[in-house]
mmCIF file of C-alpha atoms and ligand atoms in Angstrom:
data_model
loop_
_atom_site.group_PDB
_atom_site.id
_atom_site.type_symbol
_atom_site.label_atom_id
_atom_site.label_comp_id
_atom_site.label_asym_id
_atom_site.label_seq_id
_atom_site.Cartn_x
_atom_site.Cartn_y
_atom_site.Cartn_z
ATOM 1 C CA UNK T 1 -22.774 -23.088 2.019
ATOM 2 C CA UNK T 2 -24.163 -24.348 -1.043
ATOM 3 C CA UNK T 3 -24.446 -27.852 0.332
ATOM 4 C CA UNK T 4 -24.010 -29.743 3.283
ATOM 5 C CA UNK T 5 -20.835 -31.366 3.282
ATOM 6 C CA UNK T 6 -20.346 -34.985 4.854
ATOM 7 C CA UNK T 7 -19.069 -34.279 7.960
ATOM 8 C CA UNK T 8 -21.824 -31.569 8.726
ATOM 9 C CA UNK T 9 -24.168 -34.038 7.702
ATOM 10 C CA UNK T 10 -23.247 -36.344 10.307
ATOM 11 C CA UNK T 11 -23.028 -34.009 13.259
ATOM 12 C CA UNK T 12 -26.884 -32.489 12.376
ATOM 13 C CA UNK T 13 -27.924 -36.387 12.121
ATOM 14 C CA UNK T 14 -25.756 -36.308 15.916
ATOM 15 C CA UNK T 15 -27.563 -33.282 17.476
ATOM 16 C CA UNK T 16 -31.063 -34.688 16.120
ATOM 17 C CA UNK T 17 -31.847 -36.119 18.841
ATOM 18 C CA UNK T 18 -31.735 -32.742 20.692
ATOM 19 C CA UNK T 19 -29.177 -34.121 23.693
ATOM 20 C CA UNK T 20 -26.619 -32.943 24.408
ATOM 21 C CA UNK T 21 -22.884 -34.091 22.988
ATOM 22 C CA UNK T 22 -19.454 -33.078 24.085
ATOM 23 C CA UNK T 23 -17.311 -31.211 21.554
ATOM 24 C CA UNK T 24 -14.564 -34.022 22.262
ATOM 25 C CA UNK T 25 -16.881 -36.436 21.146
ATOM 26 C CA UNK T 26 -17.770 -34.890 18.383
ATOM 27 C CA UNK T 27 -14.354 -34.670 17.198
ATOM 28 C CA UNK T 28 -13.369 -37.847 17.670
ATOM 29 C CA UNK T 29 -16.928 -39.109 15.940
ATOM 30 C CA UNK T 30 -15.785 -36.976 12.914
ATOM 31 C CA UNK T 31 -12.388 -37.547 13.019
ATOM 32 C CA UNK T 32 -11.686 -33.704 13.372
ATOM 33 C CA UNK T 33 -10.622 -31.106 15.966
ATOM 34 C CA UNK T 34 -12.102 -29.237 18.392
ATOM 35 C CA UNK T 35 -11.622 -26.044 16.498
ATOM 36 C CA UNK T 36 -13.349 -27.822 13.069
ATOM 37 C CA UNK T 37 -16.247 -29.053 15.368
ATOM 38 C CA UNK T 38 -16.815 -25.436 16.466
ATOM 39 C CA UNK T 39 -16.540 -24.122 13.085
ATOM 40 C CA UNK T 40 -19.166 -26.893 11.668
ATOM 41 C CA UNK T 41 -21.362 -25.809 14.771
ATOM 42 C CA UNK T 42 -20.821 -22.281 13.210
ATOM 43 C CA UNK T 43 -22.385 -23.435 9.394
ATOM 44 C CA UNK T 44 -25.131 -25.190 10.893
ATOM 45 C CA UNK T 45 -25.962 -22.067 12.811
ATOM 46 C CA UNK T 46 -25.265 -19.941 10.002
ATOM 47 C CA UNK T 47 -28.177 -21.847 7.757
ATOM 48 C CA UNK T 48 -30.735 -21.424 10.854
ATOM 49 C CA UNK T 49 -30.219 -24.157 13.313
ATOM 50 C CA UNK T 50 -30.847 -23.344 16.809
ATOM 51 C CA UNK T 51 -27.640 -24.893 18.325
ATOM 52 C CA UNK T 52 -26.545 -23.796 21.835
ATOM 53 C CA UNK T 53 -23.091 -25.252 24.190
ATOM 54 C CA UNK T 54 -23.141 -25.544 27.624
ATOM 55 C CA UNK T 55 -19.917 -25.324 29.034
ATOM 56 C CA UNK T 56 -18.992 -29.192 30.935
ATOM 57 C CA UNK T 57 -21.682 -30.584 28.929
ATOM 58 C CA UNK T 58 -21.190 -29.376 25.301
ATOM 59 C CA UNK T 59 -23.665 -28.618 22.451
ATOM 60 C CA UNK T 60 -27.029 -29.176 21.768
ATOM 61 C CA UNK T 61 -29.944 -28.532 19.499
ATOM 62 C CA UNK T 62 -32.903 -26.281 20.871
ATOM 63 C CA UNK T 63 -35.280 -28.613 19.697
ATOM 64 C CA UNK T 64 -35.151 -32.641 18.524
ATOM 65 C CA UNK T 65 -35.106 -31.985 14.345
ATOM 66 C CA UNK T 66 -36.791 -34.233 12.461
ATOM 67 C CA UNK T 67 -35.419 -34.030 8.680
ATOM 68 C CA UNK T 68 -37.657 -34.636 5.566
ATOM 69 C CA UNK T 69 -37.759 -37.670 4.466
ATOM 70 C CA UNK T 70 -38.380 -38.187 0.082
ATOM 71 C CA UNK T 71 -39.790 -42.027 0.670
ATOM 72 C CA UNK T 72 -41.904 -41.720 3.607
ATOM 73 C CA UNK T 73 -43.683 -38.768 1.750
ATOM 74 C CA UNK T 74 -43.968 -40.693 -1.247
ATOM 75 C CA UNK T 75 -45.768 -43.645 0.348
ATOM 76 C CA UNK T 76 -48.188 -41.312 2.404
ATOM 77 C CA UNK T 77 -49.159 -39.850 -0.194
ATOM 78 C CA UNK T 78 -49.394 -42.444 -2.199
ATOM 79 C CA UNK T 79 -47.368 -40.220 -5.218
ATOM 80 C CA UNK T 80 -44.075 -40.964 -6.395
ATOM 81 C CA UNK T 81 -43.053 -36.869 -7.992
ATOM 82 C CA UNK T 82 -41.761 -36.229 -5.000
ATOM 83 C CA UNK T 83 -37.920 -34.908 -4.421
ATOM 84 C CA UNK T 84 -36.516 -33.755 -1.656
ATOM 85 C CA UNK T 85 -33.418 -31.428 -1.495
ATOM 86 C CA UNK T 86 -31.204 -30.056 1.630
ATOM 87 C CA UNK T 87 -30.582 -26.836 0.154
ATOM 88 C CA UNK T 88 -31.985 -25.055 -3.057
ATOM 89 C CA UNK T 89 -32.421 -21.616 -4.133
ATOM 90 C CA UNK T 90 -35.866 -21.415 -4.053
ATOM 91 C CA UNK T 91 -38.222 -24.954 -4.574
ATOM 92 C CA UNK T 92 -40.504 -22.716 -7.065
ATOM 93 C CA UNK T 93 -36.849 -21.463 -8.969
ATOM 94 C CA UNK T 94 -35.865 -25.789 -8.872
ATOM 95 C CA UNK T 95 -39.528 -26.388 -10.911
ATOM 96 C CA UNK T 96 -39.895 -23.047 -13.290
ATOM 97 C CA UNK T 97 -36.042 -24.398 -14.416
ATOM 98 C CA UNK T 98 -37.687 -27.746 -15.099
ATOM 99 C CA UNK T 99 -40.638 -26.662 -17.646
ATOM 100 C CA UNK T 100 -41.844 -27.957 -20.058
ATOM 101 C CA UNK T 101 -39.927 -31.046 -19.029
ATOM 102 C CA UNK T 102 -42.514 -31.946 -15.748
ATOM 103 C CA UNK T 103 -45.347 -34.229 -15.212
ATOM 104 C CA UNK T 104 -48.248 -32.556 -13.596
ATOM 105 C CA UNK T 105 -48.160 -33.378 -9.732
ATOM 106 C CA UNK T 106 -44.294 -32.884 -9.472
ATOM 107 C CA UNK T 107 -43.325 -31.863 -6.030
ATOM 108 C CA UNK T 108 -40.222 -30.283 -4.553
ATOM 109 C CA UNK T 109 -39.651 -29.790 -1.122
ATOM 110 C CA UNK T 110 -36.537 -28.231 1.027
ATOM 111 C CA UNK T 111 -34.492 -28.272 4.273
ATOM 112 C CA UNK T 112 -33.480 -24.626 3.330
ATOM 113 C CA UNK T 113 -33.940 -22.194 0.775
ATOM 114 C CA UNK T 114 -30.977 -19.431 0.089
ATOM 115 C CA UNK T 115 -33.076 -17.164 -2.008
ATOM 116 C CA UNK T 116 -36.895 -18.025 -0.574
ATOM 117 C CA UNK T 117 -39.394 -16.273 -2.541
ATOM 118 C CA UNK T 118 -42.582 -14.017 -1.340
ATOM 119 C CA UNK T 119 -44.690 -11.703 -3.548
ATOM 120 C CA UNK T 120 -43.337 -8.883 -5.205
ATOM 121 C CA UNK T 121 -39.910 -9.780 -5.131
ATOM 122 C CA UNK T 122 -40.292 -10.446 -1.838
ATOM 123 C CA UNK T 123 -38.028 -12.431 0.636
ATOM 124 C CA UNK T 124 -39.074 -15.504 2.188
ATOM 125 C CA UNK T 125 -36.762 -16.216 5.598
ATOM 126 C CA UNK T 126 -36.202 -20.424 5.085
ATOM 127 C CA UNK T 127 -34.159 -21.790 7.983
ATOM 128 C CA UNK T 128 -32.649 -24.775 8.060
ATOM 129 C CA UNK T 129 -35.115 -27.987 8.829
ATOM 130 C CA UNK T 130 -37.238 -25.038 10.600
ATOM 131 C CA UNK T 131 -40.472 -24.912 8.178
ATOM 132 C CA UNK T 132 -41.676 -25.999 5.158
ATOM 133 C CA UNK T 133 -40.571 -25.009 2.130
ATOM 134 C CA UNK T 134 -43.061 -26.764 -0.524
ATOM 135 C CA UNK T 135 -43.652 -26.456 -4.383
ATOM 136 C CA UNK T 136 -45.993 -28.307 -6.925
ATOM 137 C CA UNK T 137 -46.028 -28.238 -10.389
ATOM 138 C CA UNK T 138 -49.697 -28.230 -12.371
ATOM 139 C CA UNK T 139 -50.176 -27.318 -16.285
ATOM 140 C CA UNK T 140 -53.678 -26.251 -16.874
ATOM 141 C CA UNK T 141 -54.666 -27.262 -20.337
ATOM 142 C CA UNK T 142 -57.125 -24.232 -21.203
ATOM 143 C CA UNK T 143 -54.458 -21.728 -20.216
ATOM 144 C CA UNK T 144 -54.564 -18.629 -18.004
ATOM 145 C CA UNK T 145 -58.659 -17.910 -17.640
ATOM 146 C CA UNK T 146 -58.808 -20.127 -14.761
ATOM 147 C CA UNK T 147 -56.014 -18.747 -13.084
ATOM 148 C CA UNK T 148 -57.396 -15.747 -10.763
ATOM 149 C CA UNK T 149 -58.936 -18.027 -8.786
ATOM 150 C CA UNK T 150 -55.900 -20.387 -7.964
ATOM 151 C CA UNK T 151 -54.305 -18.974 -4.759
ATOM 152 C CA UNK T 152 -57.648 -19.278 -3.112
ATOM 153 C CA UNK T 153 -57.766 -22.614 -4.061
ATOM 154 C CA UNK T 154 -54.718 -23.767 -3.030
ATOM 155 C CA UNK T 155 -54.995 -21.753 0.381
ATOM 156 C CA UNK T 156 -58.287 -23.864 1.074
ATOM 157 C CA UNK T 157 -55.968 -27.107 0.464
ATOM 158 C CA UNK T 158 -53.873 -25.958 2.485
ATOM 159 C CA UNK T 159 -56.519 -25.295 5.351
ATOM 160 C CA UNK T 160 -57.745 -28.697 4.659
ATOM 161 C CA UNK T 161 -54.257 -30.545 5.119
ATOM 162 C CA UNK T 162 -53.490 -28.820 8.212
ATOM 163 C CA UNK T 163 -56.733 -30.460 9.738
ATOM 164 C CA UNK T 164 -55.997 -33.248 8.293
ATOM 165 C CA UNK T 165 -52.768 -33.020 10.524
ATOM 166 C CA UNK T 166 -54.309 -32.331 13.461
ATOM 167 C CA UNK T 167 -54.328 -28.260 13.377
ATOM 168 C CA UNK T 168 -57.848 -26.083 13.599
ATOM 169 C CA UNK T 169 -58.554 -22.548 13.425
ATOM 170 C CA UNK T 170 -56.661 -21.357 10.598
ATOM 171 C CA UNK T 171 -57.750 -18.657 8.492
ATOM 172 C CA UNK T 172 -57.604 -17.195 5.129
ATOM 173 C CA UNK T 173 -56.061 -13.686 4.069
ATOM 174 C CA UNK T 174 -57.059 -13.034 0.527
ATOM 175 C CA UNK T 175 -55.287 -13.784 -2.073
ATOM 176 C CA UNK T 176 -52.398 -15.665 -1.046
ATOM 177 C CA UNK T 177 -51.978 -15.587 2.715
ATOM 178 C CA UNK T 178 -53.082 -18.074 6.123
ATOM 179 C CA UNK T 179 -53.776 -16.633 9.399
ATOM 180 C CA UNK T 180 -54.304 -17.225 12.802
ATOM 181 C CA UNK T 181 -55.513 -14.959 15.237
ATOM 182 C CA UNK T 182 -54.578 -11.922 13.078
ATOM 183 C CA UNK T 183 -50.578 -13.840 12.529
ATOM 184 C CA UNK T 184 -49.498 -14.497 9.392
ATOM 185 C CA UNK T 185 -49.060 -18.526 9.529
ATOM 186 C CA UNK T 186 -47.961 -19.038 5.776
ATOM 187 C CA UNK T 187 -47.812 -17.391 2.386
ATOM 188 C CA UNK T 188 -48.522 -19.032 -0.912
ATOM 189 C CA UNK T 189 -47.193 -17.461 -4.271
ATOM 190 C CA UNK T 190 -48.200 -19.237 -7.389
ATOM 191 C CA UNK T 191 -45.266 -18.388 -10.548
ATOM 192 C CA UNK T 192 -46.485 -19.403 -14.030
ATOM 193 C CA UNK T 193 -44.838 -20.000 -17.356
ATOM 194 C CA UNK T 194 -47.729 -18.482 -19.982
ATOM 195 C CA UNK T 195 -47.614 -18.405 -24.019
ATOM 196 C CA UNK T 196 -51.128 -16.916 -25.407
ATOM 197 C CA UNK T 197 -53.171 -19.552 -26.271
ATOM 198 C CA UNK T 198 -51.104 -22.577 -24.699
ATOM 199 C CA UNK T 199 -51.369 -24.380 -21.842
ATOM 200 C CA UNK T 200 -50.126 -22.615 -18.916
ATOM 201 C CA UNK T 201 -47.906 -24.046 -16.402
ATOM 202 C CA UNK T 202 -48.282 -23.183 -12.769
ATOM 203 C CA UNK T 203 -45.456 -23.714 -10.042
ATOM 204 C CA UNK T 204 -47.535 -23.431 -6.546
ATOM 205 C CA UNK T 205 -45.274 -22.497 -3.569
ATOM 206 C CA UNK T 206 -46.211 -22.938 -0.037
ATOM 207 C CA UNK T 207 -44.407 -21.790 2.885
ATOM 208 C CA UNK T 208 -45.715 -22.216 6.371
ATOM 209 C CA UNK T 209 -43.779 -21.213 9.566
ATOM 210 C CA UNK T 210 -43.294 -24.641 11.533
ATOM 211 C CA UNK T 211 -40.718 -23.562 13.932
ATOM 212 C CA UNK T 212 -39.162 -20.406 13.958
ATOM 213 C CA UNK T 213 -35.361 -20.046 15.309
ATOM 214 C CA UNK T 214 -35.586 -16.575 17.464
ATOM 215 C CA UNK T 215 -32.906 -15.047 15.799
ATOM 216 C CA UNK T 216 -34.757 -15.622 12.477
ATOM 217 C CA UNK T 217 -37.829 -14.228 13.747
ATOM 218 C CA UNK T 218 -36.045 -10.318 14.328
ATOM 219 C CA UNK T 219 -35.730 -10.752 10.287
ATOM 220 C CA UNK T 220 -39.656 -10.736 10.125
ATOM 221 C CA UNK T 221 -41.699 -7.035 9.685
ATOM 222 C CA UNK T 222 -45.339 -8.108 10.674
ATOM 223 C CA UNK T 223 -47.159 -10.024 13.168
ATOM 224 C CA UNK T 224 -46.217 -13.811 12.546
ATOM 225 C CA UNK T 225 -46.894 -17.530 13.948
ATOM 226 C CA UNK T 226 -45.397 -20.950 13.748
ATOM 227 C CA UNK T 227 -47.351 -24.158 13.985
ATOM 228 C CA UNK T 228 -45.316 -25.345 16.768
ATOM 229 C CA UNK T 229 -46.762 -22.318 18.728
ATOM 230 C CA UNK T 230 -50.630 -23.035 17.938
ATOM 231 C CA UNK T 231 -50.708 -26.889 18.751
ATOM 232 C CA UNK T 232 -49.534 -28.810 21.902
ATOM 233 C CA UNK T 233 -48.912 -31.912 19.238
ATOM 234 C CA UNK T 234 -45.321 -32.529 17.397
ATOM 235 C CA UNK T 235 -45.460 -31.346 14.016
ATOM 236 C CA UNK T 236 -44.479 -33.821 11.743
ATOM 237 C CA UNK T 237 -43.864 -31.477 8.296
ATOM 238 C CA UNK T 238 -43.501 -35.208 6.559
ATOM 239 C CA UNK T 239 -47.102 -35.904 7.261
ATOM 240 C CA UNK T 240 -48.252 -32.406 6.482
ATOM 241 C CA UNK T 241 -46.325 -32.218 3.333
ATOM 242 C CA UNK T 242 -48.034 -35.662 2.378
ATOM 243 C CA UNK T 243 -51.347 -34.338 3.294
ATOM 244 C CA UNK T 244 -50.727 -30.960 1.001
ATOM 245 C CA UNK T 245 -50.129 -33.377 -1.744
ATOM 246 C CA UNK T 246 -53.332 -35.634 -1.744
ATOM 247 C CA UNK T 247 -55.452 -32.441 -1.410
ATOM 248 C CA UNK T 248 -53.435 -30.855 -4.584
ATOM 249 C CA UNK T 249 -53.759 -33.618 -6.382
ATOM 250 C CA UNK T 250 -57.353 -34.305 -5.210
ATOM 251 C CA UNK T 251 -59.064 -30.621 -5.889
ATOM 252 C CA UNK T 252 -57.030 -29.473 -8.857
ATOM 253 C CA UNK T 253 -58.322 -31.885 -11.442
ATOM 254 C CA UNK T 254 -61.968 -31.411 -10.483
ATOM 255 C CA UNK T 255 -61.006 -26.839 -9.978
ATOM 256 C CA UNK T 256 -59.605 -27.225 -13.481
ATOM 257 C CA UNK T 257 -63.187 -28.729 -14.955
ATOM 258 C CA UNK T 258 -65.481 -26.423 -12.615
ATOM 259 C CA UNK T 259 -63.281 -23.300 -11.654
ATOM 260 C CA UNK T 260 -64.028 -21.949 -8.063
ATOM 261 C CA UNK T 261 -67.836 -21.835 -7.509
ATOM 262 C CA UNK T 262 -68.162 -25.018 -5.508
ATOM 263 C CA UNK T 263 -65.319 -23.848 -3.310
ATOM 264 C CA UNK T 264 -67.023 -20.549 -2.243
ATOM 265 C CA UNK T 265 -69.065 -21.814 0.587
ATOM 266 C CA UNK T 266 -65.659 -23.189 2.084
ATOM 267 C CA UNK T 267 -63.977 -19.562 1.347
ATOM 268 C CA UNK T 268 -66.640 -17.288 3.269
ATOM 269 C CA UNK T 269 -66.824 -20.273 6.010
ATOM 270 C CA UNK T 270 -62.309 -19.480 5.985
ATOM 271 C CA UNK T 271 -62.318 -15.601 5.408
ATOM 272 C CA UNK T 272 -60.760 -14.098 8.341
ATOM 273 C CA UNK T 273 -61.790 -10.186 6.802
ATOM 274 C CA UNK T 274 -65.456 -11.057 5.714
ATOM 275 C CA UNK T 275 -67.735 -8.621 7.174
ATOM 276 C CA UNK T 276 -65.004 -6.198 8.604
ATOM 277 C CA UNK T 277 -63.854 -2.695 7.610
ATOM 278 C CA UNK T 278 -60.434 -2.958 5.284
ATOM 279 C CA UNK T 279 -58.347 -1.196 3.577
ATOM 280 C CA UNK T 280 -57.500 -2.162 -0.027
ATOM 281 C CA UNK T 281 -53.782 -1.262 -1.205
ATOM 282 C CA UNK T 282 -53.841 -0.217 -4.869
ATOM 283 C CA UNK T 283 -50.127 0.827 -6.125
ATOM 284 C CA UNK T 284 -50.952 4.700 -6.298
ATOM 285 C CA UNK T 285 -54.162 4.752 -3.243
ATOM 286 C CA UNK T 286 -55.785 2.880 -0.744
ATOM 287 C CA UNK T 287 -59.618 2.225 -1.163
ATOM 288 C CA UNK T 288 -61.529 1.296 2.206
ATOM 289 C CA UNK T 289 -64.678 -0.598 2.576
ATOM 290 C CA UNK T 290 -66.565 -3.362 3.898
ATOM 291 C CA UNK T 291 -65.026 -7.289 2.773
ATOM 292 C CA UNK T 292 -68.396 -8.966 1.412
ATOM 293 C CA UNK T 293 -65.931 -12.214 0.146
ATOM 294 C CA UNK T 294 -65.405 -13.170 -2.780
ATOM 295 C CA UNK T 295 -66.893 -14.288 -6.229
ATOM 296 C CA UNK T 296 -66.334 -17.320 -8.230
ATOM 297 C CA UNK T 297 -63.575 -15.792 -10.601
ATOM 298 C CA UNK T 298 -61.698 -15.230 -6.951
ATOM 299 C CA UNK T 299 -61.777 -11.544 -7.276
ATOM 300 C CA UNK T 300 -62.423 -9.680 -3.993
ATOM 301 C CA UNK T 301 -65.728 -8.308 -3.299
ATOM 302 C CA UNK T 302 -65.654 -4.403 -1.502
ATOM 303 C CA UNK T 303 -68.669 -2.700 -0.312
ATOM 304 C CA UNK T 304 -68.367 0.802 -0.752
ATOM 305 C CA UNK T 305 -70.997 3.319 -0.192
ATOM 306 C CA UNK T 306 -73.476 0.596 -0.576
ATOM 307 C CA UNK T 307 -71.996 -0.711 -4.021
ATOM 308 C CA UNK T 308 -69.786 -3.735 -4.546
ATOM 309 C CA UNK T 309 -66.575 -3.099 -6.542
ATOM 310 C CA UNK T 310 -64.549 -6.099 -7.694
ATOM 311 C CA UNK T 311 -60.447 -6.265 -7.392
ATOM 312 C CA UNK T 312 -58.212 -8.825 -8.815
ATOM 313 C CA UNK T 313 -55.411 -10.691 -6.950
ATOM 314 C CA UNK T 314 -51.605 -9.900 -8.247
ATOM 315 C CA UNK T 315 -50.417 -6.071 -6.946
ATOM 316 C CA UNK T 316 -53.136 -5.683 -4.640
ATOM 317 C CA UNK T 317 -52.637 -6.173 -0.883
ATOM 318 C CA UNK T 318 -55.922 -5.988 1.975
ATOM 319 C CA UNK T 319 -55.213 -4.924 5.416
ATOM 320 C CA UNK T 320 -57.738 -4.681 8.352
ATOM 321 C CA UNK T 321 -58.864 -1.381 8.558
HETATM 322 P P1 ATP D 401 -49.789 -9.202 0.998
HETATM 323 O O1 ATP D 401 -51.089 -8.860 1.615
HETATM 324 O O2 ATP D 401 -49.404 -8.290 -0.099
HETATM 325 O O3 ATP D 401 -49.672 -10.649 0.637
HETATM 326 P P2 ATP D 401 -47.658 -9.612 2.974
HETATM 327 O O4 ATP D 401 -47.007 -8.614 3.858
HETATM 328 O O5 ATP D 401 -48.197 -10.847 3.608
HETATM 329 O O6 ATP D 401 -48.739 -8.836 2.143
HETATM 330 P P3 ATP D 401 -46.155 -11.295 1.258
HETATM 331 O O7 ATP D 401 -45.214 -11.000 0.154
HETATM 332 O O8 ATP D 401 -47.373 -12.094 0.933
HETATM 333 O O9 ATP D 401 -46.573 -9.960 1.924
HETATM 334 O O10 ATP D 401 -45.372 -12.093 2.395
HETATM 335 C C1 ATP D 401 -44.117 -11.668 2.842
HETATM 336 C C2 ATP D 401 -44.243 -11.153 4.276
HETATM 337 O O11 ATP D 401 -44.672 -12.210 5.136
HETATM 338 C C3 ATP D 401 -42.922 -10.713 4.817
HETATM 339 O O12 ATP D 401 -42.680 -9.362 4.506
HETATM 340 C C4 ATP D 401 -43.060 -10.970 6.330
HETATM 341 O O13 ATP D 401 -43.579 -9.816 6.958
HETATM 342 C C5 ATP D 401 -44.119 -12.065 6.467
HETATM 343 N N1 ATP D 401 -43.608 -13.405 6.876
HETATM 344 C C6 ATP D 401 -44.150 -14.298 7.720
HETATM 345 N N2 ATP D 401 -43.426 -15.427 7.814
HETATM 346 C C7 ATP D 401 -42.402 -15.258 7.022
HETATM 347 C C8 ATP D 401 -41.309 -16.061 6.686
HETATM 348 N N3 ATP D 401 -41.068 -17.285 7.166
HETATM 349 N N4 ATP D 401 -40.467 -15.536 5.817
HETATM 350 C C9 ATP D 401 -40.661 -14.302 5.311
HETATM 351 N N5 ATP D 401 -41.672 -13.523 5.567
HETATM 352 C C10 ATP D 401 -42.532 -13.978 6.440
HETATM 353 C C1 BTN D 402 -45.864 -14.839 0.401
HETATM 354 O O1 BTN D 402 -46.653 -14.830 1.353
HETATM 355 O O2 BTN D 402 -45.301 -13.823 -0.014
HETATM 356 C C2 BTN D 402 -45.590 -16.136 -0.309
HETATM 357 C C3 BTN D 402 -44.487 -16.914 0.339
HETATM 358 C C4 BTN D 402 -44.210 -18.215 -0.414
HETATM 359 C C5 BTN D 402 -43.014 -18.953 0.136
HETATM 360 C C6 BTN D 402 -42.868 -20.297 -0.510
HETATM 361 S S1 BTN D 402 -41.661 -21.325 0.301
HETATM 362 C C7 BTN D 402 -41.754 -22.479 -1.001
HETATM 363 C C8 BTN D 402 -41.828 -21.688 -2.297
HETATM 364 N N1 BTN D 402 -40.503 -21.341 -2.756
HETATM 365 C C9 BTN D 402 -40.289 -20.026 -2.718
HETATM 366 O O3 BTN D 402 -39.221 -19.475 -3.049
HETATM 367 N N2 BTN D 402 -41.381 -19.388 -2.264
HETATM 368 C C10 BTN D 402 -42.452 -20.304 -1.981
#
């Protein structure tokens, strides 16, 4: 489905409200059949939506959904770049096809992503209205040399706008990753459009798991979380998304001027591995040591056999040893 079609748009904005509707009303609401209600049931659970029927009292969403909303983010965040899109490839793809054409500070968000993007040609699972899918665009005027420390950056943002919206205790995998309790809460993979001695430009994605559908979940190799899991409170992902935005557009200006070194008191305070034994994944070994943090270029700091060696972000994964 490379779009929502009218008619499925109006039965999602139906089962919204997470009660439950009969498939004859349905029909007659869309001026279909039974049979096309049950097939438009079928897309919407196709793209992730967690939509059950109860024979006698028809169908219903798991959960209330609350859909993203492109003017509401706009005026909490006080920034008008923002666009949001039901379904995309990828929100990172949408802005790295946009360059050189975007103003610094444009945002994309989506309801879905068909071709979500991790690290490493990675997959990222995107249901439908079930996370958030978010990517910001930022050119950095004096090119790639402040670039190794940008993931850390933006995961401290990140940290920052989930207080902001009401979550504590989240954590910080280096380079690109947030934890909680040893879960992996949300990734971050930064994609950038580099000629030698140009500007570069930077497309920051941010996924974080809001809700996860179960069936969406058996798709997933490693010990995850969802926000909705962590927190008693509703998680509105139009507040959050305006909160990710004001702290973007707050600490990049001033992290493009100073680099990272006023931000490392924040990282060691965030570091979910700093002090513990880890393992280091190189593409042809595995180095183990102590994590002593980080320095100011971002690159990891290992202890081993009482020396500190140095690795850079990009192929290099850390696991708890
Ligand atoms: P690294 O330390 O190299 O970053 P990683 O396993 O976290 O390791 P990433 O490419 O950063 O790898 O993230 C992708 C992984 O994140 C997936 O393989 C999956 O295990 C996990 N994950 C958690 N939530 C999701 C999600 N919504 N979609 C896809 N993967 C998820
Ligand atoms: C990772 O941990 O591997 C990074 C995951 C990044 C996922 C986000 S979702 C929004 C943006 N668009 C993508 O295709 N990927 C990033």
């Amino acid at each position: 489905m490379s779009e929502l079609n009218k008619k499925g748009n109006a039965l999602l904005q139906l089962l919204a409200d997470g009660q439950f509707h009969s498939g004859e009303k349905i029909g007659e609401l869309l001026g279909v059949s039974r049979t096309s209600v049950s097939n438009y049931i079928k897309g919407l659970q196709e793209i992730g939506l967690d939509i059950y029927k109860v024979p006698g009292r028809g169908y219903q969403s798991a959960n209330p959904i609350e859909l993203l909303d492109e003017k509401l983010i706009q005026r909490l965040s006080n920034h008008k770049n923002v666009k949001v899109e039901q379904i995309l490839d990828s929100t990172n793809q949408w802005l790295l096809d946009k360059i050189p054409n975007l103003k610094n500070g444009q945002t994309c968000i989506a309801e879905y992503q068909l071709a979500g993007k991790g690290r490493r040609g990675r997959k990222w699972i995107s249901p439908f209205a079930s996370h958030l899918y978010f990517s910001y665009y930022w050119r950095f005027e004096s090119g790639i040399e402040k670039l190794s420390g940008l993931s850390l950056l933006v995961g401290i943002a990140t940290v920052n706008a989930l207080e902001k919206t009401g979550i504590q205790g989240v954590s910080l995998k280096w380079p690109n990753d947030l934890y909680y309790q040893g879960k992996k809460l949300a990734g971050i993979l930064i994609e950038l459009n580099a000629q030698a001695n140009e500007a570069c430009h930077t497309v920051i994605g941010i996924g974080i798991n809001v809700r996860m559908p179960p069936e969406q979940a058996k798709l997933i190799d490693q010990p995850w979380i969802d926000l909705s899991s962590l927190s008693e409170e509703k998680i509105d992902r139009n507040i959050l998304s305006a909160n990710i935005i004001s702290e973007l557009q707050t600490l990049l200006p001033e992290y493009e001027k100073n680099g990272l070194k006023a931000h490392l008191p924040r990282w060691f305070e965030l570091d979910c591995f700093l002090n513990h034994p880890v393992n280091v994944l190189l593409a042809e070994s595995n180095k183990a040591g102590i994590c002593r943090g980080i320095d100011e270029h971002g690159a990891l700091l290992l202890e081993c056999d009482g020396n500190i060696e140095t690795f850079i972000g990009g192929e290099v994964s850390l696991r708890l040893a």
